[in-house]
Tab-separated table of C-alpha atoms in Angstrom:
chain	number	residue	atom	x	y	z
A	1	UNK	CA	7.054	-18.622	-27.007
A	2	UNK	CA	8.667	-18.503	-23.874
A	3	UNK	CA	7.017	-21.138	-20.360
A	4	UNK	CA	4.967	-19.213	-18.787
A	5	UNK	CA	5.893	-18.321	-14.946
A	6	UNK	CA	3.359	-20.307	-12.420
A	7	UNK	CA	1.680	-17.309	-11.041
A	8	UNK	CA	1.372	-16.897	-7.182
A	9	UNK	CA	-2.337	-17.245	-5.576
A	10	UNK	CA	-3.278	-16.859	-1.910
A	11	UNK	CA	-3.379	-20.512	-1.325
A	12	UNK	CA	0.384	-20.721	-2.253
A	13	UNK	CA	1.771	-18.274	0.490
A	14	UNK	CA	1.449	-18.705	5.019
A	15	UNK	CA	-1.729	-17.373	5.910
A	16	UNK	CA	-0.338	-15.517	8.521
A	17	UNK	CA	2.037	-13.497	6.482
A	18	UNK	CA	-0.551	-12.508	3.925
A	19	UNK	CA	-3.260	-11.145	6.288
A	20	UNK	CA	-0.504	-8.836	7.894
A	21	UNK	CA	0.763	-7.946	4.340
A	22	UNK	CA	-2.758	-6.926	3.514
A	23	UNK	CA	-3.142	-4.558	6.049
A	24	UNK	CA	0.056	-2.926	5.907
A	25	UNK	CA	-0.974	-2.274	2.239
A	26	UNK	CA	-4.529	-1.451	3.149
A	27	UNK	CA	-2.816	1.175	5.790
A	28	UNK	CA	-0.824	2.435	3.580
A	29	UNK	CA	-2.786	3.257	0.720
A	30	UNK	CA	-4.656	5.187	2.903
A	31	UNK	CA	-8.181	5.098	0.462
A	32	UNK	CA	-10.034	2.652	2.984
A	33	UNK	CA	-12.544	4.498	4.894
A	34	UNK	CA	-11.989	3.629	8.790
A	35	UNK	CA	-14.827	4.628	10.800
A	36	UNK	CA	-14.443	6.801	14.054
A	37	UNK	CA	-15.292	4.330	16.800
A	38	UNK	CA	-12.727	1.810	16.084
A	39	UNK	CA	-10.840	3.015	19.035
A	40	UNK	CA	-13.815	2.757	21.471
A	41	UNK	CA	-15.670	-0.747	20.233
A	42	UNK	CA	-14.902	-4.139	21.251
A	43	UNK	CA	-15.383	-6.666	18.393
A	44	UNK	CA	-18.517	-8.823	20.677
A	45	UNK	CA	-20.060	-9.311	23.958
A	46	UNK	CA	-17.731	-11.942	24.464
A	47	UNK	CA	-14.848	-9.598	24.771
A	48	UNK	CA	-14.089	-7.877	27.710
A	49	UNK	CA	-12.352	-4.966	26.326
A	50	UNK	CA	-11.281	-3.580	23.194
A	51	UNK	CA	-8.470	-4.966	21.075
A	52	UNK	CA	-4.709	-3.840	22.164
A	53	UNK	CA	-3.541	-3.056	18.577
A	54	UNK	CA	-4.985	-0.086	17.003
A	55	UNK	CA	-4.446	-1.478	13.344
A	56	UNK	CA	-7.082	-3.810	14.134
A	57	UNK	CA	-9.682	-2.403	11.493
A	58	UNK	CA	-6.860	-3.362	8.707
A	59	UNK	CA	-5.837	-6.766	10.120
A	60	UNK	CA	-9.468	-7.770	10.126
A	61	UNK	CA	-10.336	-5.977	6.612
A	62	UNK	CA	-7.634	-8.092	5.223
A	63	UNK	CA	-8.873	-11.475	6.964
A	64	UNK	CA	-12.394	-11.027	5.825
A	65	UNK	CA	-10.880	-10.342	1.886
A	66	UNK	CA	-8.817	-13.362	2.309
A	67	UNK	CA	-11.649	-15.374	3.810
A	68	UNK	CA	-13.538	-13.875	0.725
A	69	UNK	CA	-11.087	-15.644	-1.250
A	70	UNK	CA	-10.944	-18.765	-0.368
A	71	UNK	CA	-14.495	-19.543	-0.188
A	72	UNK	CA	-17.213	-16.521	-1.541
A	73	UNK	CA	-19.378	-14.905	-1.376
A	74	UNK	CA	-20.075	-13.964	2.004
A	75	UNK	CA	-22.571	-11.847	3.884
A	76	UNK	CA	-22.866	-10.411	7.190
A	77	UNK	CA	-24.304	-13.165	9.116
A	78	UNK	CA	-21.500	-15.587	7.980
A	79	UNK	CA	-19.047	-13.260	8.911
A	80	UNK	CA	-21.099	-12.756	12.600
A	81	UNK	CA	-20.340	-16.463	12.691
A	82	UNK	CA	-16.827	-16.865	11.851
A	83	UNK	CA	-15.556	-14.276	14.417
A	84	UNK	CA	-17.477	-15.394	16.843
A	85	UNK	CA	-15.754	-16.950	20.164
A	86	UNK	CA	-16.777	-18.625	23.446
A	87	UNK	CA	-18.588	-16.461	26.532
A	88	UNK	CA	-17.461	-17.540	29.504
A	89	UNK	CA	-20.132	-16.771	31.652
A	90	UNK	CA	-18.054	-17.350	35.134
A	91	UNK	CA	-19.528	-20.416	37.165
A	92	UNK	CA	-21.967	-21.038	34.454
A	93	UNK	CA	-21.187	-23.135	31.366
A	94	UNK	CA	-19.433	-21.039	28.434
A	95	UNK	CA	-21.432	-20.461	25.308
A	96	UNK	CA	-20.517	-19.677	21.593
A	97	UNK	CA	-21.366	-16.004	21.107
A	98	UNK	CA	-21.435	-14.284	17.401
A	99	UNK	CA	-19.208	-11.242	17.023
A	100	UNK	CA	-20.005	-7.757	16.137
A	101	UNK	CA	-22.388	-7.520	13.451
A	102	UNK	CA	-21.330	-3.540	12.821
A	103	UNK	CA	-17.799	-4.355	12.256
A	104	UNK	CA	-18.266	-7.291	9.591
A	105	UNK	CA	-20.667	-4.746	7.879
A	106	UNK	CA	-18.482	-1.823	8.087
A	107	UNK	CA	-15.019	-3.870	6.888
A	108	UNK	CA	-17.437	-4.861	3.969
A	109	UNK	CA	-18.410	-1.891	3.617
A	110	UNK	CA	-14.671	-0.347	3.805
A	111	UNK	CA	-13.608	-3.172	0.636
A	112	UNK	CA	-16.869	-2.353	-1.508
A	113	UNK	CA	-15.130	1.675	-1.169
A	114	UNK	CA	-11.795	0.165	-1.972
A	115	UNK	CA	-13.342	-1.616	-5.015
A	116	UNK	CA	-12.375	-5.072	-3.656
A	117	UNK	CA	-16.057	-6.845	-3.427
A	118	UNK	CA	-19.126	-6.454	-4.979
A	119	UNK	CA	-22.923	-7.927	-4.121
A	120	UNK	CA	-23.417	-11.124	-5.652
A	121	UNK	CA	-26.883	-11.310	-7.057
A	122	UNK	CA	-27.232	-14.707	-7.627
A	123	UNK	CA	-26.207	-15.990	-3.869
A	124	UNK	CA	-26.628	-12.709	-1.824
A	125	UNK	CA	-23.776	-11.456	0.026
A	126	UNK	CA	-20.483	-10.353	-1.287
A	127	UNK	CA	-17.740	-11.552	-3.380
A	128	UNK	CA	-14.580	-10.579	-4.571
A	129	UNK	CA	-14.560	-8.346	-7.749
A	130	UNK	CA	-11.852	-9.098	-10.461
A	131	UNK	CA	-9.737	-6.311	-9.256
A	132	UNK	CA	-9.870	-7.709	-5.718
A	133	UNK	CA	-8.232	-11.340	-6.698
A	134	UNK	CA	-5.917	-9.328	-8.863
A	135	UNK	CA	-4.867	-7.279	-5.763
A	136	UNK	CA	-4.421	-10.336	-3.334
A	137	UNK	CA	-2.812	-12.518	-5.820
A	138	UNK	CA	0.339	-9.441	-6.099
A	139	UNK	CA	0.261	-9.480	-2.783
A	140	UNK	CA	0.516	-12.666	-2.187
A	141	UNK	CA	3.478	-12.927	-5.353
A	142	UNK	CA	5.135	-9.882	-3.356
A	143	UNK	CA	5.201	-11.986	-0.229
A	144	UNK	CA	6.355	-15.048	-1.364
A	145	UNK	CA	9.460	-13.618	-2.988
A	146	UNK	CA	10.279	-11.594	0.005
A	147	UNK	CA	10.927	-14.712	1.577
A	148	UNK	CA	13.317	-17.025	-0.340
A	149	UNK	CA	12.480	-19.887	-1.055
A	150	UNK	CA	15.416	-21.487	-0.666
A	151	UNK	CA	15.319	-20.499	2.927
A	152	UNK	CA	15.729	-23.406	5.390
A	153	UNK	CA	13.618	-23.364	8.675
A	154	UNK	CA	15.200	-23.134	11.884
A	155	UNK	CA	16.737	-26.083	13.921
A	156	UNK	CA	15.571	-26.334	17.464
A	157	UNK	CA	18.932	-26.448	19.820
């Protein structure tokens, strides 16, 4: 038999790239349920106002799958937690604030629908489903031969 091909994982390919690969293929697959109020919500009290892009929703849909990739499962709270940021509170000292807990439900929510995640009954929370690691990993494979690799970076002037 032929060697085998080293297969591609998440961990393999710029972080960066993947999450924005994600969501363009979360946006245009068009299955994931986006709820109405994306346009109107901002994603914690420590924000101001709401996020500039309007393919937020997918950017942060594809975050929270990668994040459930690396290290699952994950439930609401922890999610709270990681996209939480600093309230600054004007001449008082700034404090870490949690994020919004409706969003991290609702992008869970939106990958359970997709078929991404499942609950995981032994830990709580969700985790990624067979079908969801089989979906990153292509992705992931798709993005790292869109860039070559025998690309060489760019030398500062």
């Amino acid at each position: 038999y032929g060697e085998k091909m080293p297969g591609i994982s998440v961990k393999d390919v710029n972080q960066h790239e993947f999450v924005k690969g994600l969501a363009a293929f979360l946006k245009k697959s068009g299955k994931m349920k986006v709820p109405e109020w994306t346009d109107l919500v901002k994603l914690g009290i420590f924000n101001e106002l709401a996020p500039y892009d309007e393919d937020w929703y997918f950017i942060r849909t594809a975050s929270v799958a990668r994040h459930l990739y690396m290290r699952g499962p994950v439930g609401v709270g922890t999610l709270t937690k990681i996209y939480g940021a600093r309230k600054r509170r004007g001449t008082k000292p700034s404090h870490f604030c949690r994020g919004s807990g409706s969003v991290a439900r609702k992008v869970l929510q939106s990958l359970e629908g997709l078929k991404m995640i499942e609950k995981d009954a032994n830990k709580g929370g969700r985790r990624l489903s067979e079908q969801g690691r089989r979906d990153l990993d292509r992705i992931a494979s798709q993005i790292r031969t869109k860039r070559s690799p025998n690309r060489k970076p760019k030398e500062k002037k």
